[in-house]
Tab-separated table of C-alpha atoms in Angstrom:
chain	number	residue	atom	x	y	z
A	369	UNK	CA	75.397	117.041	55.014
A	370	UNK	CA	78.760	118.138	53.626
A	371	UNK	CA	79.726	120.409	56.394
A	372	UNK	CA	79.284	117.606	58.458
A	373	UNK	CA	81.488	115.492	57.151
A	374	UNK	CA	83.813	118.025	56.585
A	375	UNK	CA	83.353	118.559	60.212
A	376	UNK	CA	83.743	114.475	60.951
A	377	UNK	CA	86.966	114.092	58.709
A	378	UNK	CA	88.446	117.583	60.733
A	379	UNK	CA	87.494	115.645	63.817
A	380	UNK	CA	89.107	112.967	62.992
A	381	UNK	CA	92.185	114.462	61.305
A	382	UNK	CA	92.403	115.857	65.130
A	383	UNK	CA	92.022	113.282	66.858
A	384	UNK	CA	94.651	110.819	65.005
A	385	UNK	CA	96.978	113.641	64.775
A	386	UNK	CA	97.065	113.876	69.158
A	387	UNK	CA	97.100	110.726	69.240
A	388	UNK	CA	99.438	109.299	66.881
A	389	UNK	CA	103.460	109.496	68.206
A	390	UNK	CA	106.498	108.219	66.349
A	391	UNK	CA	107.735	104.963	68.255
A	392	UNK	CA	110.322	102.559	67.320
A	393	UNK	CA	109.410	99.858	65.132
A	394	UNK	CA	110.663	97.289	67.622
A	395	UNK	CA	108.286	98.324	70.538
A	396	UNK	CA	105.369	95.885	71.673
A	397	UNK	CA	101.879	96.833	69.729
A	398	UNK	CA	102.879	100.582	69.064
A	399	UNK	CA	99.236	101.456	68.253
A	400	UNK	CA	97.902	100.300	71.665
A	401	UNK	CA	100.773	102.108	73.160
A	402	UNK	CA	99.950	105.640	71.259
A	403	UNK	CA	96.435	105.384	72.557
A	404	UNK	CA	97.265	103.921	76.363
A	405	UNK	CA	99.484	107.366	75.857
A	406	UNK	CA	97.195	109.548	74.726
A	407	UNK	CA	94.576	108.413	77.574
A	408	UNK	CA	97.493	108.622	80.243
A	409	UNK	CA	98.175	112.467	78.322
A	410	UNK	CA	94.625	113.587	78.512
A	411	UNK	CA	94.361	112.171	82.460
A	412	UNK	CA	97.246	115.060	83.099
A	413	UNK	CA	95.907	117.753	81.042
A	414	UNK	CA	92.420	117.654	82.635
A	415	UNK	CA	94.256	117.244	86.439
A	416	UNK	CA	96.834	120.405	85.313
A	417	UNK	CA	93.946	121.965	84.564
A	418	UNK	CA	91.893	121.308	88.014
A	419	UNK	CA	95.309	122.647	89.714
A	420	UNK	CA	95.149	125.860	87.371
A	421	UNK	CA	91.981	126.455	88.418
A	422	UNK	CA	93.052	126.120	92.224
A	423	UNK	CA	90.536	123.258	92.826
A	424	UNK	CA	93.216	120.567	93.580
A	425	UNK	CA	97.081	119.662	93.654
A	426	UNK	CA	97.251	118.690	90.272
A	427	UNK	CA	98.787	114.527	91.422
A	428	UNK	CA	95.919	114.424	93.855
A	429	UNK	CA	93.358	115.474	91.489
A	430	UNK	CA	95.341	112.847	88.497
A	431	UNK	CA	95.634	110.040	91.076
A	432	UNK	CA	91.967	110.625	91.793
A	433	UNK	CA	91.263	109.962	88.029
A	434	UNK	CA	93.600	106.603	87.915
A	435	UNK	CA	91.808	105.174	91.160
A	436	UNK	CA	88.268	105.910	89.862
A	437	UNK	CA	89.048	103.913	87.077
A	438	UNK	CA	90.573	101.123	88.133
A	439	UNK	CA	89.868	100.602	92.092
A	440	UNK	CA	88.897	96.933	92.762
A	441	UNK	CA	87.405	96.152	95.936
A	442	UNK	CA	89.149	93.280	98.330
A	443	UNK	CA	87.196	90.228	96.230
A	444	UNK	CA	88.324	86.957	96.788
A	445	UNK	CA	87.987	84.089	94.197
A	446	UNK	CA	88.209	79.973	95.215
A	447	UNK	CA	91.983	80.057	95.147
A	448	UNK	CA	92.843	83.008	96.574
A	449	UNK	CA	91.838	85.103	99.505
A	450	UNK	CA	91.967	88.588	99.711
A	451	UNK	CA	91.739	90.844	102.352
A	452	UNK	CA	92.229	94.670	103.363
A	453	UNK	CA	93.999	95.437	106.716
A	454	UNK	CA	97.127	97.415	108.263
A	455	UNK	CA	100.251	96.210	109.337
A	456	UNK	CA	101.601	98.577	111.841
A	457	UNK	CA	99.064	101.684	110.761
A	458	UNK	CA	100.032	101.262	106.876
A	459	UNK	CA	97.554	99.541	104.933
A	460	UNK	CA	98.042	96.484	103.242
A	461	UNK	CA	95.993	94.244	100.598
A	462	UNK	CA	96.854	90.094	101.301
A	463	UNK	CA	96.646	87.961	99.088
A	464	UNK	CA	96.745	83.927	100.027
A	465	UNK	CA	97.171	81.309	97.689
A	466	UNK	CA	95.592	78.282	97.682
A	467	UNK	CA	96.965	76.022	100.514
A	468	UNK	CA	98.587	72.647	99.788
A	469	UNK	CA	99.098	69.732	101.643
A	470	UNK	CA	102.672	68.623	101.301
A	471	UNK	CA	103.453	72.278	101.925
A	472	UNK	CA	102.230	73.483	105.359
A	473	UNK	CA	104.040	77.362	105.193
A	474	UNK	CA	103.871	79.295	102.204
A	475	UNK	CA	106.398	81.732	100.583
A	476	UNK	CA	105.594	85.525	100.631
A	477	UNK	CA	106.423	88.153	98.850
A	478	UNK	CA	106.085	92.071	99.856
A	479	UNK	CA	105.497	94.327	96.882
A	480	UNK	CA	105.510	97.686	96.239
A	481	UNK	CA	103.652	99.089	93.636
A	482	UNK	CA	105.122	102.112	91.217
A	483	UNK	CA	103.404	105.469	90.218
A	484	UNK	CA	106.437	107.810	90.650
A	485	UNK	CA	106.139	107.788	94.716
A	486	UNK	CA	102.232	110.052	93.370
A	487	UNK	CA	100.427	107.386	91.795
A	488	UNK	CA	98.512	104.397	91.927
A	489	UNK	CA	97.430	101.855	94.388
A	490	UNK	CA	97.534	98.841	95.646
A	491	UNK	CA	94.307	98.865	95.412
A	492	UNK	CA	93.649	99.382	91.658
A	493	UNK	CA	92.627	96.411	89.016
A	494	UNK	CA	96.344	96.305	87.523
A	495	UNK	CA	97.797	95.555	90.867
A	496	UNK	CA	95.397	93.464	92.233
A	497	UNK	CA	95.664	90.924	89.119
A	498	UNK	CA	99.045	90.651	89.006
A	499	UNK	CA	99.242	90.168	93.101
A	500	UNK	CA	96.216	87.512	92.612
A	501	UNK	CA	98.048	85.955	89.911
A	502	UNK	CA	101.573	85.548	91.775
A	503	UNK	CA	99.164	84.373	94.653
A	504	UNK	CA	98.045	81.438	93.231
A	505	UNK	CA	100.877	80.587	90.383
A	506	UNK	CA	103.611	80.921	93.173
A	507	UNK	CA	101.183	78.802	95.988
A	508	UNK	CA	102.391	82.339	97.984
A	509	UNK	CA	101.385	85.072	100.563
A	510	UNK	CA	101.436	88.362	98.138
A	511	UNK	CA	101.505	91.727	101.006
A	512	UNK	CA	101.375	94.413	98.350
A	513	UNK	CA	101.528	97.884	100.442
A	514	UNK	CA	99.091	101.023	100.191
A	515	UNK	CA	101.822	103.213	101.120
A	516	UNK	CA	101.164	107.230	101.400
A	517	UNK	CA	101.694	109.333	97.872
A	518	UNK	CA	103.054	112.497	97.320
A	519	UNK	CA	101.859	115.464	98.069
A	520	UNK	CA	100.258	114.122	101.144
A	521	UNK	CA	104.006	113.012	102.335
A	522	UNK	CA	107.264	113.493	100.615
A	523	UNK	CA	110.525	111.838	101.178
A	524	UNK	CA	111.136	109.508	103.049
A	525	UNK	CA	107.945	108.854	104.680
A	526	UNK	CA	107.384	106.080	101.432
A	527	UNK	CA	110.302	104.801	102.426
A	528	UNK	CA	109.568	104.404	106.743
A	529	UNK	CA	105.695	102.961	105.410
A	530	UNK	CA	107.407	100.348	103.571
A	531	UNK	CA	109.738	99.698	106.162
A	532	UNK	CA	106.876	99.556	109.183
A	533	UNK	CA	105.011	96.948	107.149
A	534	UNK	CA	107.512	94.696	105.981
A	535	UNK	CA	109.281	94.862	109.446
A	536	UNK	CA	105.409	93.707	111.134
A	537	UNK	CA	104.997	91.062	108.677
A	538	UNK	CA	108.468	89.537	109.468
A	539	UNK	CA	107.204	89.409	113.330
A	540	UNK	CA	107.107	85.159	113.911
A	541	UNK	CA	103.872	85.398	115.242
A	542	UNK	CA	102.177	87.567	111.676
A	543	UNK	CA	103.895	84.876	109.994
A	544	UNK	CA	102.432	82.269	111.561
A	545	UNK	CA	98.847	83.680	111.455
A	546	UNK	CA	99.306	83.242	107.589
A	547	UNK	CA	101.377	80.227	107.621
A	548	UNK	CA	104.413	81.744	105.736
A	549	UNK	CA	107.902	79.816	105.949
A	550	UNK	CA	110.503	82.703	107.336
A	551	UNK	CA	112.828	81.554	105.296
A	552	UNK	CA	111.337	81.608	102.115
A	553	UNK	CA	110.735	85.764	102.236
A	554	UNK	CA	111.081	88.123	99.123
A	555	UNK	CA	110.540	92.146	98.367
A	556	UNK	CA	109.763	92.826	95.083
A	557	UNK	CA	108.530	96.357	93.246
A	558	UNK	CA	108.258	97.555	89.930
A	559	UNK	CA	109.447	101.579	88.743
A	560	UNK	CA	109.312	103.896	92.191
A	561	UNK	CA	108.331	101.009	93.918
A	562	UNK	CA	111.393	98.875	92.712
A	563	UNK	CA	113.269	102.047	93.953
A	564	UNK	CA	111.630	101.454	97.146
A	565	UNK	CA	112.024	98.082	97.437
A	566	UNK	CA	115.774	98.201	96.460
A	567	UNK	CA	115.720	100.848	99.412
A	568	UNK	CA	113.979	98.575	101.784
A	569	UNK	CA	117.042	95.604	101.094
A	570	UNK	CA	119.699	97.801	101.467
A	571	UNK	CA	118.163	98.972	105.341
A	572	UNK	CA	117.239	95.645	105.814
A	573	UNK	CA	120.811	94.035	105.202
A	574	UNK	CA	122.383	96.884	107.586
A	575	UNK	CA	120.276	96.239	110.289
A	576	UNK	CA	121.580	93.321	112.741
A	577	UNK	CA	118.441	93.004	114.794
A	578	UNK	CA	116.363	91.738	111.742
A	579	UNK	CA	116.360	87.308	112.583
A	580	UNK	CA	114.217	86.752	109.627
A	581	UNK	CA	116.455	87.766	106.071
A	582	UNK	CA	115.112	88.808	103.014
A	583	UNK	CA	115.356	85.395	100.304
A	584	UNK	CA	115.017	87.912	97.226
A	585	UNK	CA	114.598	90.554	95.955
A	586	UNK	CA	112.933	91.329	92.753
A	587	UNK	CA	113.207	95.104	90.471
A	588	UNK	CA	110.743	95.927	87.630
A	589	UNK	CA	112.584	98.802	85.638
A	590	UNK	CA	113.245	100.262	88.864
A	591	UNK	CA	114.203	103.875	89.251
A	592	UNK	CA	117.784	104.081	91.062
A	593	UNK	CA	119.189	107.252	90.612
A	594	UNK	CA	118.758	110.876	90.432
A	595	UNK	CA	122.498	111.915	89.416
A	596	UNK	CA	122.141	111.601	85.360
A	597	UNK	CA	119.662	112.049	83.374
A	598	UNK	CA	121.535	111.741	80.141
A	599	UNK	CA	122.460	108.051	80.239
A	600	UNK	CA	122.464	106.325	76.840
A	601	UNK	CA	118.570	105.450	77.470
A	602	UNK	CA	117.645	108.783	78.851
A	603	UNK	CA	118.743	110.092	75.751
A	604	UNK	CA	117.377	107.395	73.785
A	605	UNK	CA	114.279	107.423	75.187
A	606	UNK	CA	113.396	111.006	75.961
A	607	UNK	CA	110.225	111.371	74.154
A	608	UNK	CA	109.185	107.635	74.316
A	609	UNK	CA	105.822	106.918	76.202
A	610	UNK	CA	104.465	106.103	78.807
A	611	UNK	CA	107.576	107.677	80.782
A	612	UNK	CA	109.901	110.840	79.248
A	613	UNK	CA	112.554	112.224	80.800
A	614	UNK	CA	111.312	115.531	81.507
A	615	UNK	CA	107.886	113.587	83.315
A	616	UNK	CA	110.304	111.338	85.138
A	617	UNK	CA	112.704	114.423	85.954
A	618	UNK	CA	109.439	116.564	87.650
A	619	UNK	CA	108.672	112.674	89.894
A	620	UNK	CA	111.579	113.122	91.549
A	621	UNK	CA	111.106	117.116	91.939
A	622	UNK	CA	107.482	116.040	93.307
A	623	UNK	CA	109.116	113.634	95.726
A	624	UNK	CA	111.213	115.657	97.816
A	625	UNK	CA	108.859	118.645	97.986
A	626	UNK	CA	111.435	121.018	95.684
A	627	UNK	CA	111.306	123.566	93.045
A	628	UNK	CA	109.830	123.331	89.532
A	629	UNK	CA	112.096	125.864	88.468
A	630	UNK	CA	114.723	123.434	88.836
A	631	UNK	CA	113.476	120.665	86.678
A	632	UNK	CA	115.427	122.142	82.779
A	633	UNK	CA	118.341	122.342	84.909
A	634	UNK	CA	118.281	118.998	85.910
A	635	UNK	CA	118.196	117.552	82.491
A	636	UNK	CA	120.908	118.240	81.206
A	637	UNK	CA	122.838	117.633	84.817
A	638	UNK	CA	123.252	120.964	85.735
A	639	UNK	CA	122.535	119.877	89.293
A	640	UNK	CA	125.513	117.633	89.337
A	641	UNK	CA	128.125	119.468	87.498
A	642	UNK	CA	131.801	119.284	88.276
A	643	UNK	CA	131.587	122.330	90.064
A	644	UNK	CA	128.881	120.462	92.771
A	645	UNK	CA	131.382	119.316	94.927
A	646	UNK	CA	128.726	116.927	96.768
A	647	UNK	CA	128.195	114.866	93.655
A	648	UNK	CA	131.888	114.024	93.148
A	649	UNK	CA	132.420	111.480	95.224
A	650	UNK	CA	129.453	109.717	93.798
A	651	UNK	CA	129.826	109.998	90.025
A	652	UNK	CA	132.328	106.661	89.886
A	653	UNK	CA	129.647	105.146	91.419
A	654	UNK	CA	127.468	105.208	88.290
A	655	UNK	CA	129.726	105.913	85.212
A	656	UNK	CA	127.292	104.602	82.656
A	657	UNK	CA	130.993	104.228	80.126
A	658	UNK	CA	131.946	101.472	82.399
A	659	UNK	CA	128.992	99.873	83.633
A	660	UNK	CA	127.037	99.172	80.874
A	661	UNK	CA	128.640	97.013	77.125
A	662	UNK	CA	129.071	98.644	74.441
A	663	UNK	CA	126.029	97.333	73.048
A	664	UNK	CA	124.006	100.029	75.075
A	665	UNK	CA	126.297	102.983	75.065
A	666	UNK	CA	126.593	102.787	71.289
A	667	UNK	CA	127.593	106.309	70.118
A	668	UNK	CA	126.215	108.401	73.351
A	669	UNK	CA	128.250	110.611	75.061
A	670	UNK	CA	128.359	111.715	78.653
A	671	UNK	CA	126.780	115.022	79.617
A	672	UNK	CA	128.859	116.492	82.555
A	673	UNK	CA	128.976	120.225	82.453
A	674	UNK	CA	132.057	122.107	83.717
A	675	UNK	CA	129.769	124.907	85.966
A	676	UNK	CA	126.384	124.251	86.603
A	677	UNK	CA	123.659	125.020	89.414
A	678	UNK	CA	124.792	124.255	92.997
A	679	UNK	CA	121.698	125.731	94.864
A	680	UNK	CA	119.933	122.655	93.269
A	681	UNK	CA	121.476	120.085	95.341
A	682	UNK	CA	121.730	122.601	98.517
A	683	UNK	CA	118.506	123.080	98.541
A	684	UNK	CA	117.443	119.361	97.605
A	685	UNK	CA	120.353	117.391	98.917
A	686	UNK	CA	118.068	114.369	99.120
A	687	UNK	CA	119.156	113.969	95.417
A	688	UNK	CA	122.249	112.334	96.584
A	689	UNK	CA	120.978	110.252	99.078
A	690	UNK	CA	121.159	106.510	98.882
A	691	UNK	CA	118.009	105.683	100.293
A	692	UNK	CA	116.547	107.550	97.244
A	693	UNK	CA	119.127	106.531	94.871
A	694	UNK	CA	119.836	102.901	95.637
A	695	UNK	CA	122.331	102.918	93.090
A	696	UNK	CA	124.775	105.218	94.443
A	697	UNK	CA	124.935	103.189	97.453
A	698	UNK	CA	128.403	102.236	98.675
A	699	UNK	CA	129.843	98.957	97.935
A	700	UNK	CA	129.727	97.501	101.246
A	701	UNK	CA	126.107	98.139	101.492
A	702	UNK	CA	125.794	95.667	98.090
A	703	UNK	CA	127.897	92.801	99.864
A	704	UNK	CA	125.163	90.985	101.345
A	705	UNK	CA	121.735	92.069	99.045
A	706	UNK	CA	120.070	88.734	98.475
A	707	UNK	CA	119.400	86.857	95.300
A	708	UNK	CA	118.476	89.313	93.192
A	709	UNK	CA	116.238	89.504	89.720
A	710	UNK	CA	116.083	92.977	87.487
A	711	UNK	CA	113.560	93.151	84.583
A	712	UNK	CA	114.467	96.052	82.688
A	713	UNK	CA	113.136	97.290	78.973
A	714	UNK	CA	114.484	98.751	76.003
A	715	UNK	CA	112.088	101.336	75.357
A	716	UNK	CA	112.368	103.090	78.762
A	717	UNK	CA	114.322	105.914	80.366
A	718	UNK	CA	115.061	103.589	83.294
A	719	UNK	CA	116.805	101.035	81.441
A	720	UNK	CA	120.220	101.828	82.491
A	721	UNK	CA	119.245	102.451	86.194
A	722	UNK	CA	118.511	98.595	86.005
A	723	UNK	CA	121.664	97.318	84.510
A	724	UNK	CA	123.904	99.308	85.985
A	725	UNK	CA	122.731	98.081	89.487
A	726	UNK	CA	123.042	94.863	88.159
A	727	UNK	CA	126.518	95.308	87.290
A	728	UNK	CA	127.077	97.026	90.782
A	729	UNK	CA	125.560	93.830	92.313
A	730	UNK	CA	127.917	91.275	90.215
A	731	UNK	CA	130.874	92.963	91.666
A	732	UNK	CA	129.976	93.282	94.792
A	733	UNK	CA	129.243	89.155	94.456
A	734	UNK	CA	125.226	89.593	94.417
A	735	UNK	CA	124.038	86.629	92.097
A	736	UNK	CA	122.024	88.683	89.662
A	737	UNK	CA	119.575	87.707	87.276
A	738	UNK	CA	119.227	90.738	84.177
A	739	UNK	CA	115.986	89.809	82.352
A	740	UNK	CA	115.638	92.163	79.204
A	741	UNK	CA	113.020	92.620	76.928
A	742	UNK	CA	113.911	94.462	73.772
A	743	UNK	CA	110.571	95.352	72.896
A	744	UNK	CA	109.137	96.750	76.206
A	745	UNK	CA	108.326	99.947	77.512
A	746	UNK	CA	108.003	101.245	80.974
A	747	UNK	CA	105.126	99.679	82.650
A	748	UNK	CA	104.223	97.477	80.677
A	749	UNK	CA	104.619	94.561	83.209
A	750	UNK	CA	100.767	95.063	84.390
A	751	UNK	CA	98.971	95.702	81.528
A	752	UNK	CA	97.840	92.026	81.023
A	753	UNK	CA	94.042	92.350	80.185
A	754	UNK	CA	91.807	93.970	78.280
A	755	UNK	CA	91.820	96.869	77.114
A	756	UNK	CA	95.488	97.336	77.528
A	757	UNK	CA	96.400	93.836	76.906
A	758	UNK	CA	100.117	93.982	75.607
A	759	UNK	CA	102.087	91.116	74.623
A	760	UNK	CA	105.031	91.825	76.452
A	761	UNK	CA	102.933	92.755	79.090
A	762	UNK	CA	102.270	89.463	79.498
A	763	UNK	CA	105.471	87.528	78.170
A	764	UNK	CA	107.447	89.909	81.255
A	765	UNK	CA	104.735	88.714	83.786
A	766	UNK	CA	105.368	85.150	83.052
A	767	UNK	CA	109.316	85.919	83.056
A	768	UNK	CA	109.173	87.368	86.256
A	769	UNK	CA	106.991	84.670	88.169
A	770	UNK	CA	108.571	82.137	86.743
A	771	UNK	CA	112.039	83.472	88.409
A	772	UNK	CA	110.113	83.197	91.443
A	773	UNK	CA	108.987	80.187	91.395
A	774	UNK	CA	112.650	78.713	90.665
A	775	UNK	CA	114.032	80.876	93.386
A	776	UNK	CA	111.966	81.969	96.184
């Protein structure tokens, strides 16, 4: 009997010792987020594993976990309909709101969902409550895109998915057959799939044969850039869950099909050094010293090293491509973005990415909305219900609907 208890408080001991993280005192229900990290930790462990073992890629055999759990068949309820189909060969999930009366078309909105360009689906029970839920609070036509995942494609076949499917939805007759105004039209995405959507605007507003314009569009901590990974929250935020740097550093290896090896180089900007005579023309384009207030930069200080690795972006010169790194996009490419909203969190590597493409925006005379919540964490936008019911989950999910509603 003793042994066993012994054995139960060693257990135990074990257990709240893998689970338990230090997190800022500030961050939304840091206990649920410790174990919605552990769970996420133990996912990637058991899929490195599968890959070690040569059964699987090691994102197809994680992804594979993350779908089992959550996938949610097309079910529609009394106020919204929901159905499975393909616009153009990508697949899609629709969601229509409840019709009204006094409003014959409905507004849309085309969203992308995040996973680091690897995970997810549109098709999981995260996505498909928040989609039912902007259905039917915004009276709206939600398109929310099953686009392909790496390692099945690699950039920028996310990107010409996207692109395919929002460009057959915009076709007059599509919208008629679900009764959506043309001119009330937004894009919206949260993490890699605000990257994508940001990616999507900037084509779209370049490309003069488009009749029906984009109304909005709307970033969740989007991911924007691939050029510094030391910004004042990269730093702050290195360790914090459900996103560090070094993770979020090995997405965007994963996404254009390059070199592990690379990945400590990378952090600490190697890959963009002063010698890298590619990235010089792009740095002003994202100086974090004087784009972001002094509230944010606080006491960090830029990492740009003298000599670094130039066979990084030589061999992986999507890294400074604007369709990957909206951000870095020239100015004149900003000009004419639509109305645009960017939800961005404190406790997340991404933060800056979102301001300073806010700031970008302003001066390029974008009407910006920067919605900031000071105790959020990446992702937390869809976790909503229980188990992983978060109260900022929930207070950003009403912030950002509610923007819609007033705008779109």
């Amino acid at each position: 009997m003793r042994s066993s208890c012994v054995l139960l408080t060693a257990l135990v001991a074990l257990a709240a010792y893998y689970i338990y993280i230090p997190l800022p005192s500030s961050v939304s229900d840091p206990w649920k987020l410790m174990l919605l990290d552990a769970t996420f930790r133990s996912a990637q462990q058991v899929s490195n594993l599968i890959h070690y073992l040569g059964l699987s890629h090691h994102l197809l055999a994680l992804n594979f976990i993350i779908v089992s759990f959550g996938k949610k068949s097309a079910w529609s309820s009394t106020q919204v309909k929901v159905t499975d189909t393909d616009f153009d060969g990508v697949e899609v999930r629709v969601f229509e709101g409840p019709p009204k009366p006094e409003e014959p078309l409905k507004r849309s909105v085309v969203y992308i969902h995040g996973g680091g360009w690897a995970l997810a689906s549109a098709k999981i029970r995260y996505y498909d409550e928040l989609c039912t839920a902007m259905a039917e609070e915004l009276n709206a036509v939600i398109v929310s895109i099953e686009y392909r995942l790496v390692p099945t494609v690699y950039f920028p076949a996310q990107i010409h998915d996207v692109v395919r499917a929002t460009k057959y939805f915009l076709q007059p007759e599509v919208l008629h057959k679900y009764s959506v105004d043309p001119g009330r039209i937004g894009i919206s995405g949260d993490s890699a799939g605000g990257n994508l959507a940001a990616a999507l605007g900037q084509q779209f507003n370049q490309d003069d044969h488009l009749k029906n314009k984009l109304k909005v569009q709307a970033l969740i901590y989007p991911v924007l850039q691939a050029l510094d990974f030391n910004t004042p929250s990269y730093q702050q935020n290195m360790n914090t869950p459900i996103l560090p740097r070094y993770v979020m550093v090995k997405y965007w290896v994963d996404y254009f099909k390059g070199n592990y090896d690379f990945v400590q180089a990378m952090i600490v900007n190697n890959h963009t050094s002063l010698d890298v005579e590619e990235a010089a023309a792009l740095r002003a384009r994202l100086n974090w010293t004087s784009l972001l207030p002094a509230s944010i930069t606080k006491n960090y200080k830029p990492v740009v090293q003298t000599t670094g690795n130039a066979r990084i972006v030589q061999e992986i010169p999507q890294l400074l491509d604007a369709r990957s790194a909206p951000l870095i996009a020239e100015q004149e490419v900003l000009q004419h973005l639509p109305k645009t909203y960017i939800l961005t969190c404190e406790h997340d590597v991404l933060r800056d990415d979102g301001i300073m493409y806010a700031k970008r925006l302003e001066s390029a005379g974008v009407e910006v909305t920067l919605d900031h919540f000071e105790d959020g964490f990446h992702g937390c936008m869809i976790f909503t219900s229980w188990p992983t019911n978060f109260s900022v989950g929930i207070r950003t999910r009403n912030s950002y609907i509610k923007w819609l509603d007033q705008n779109l």
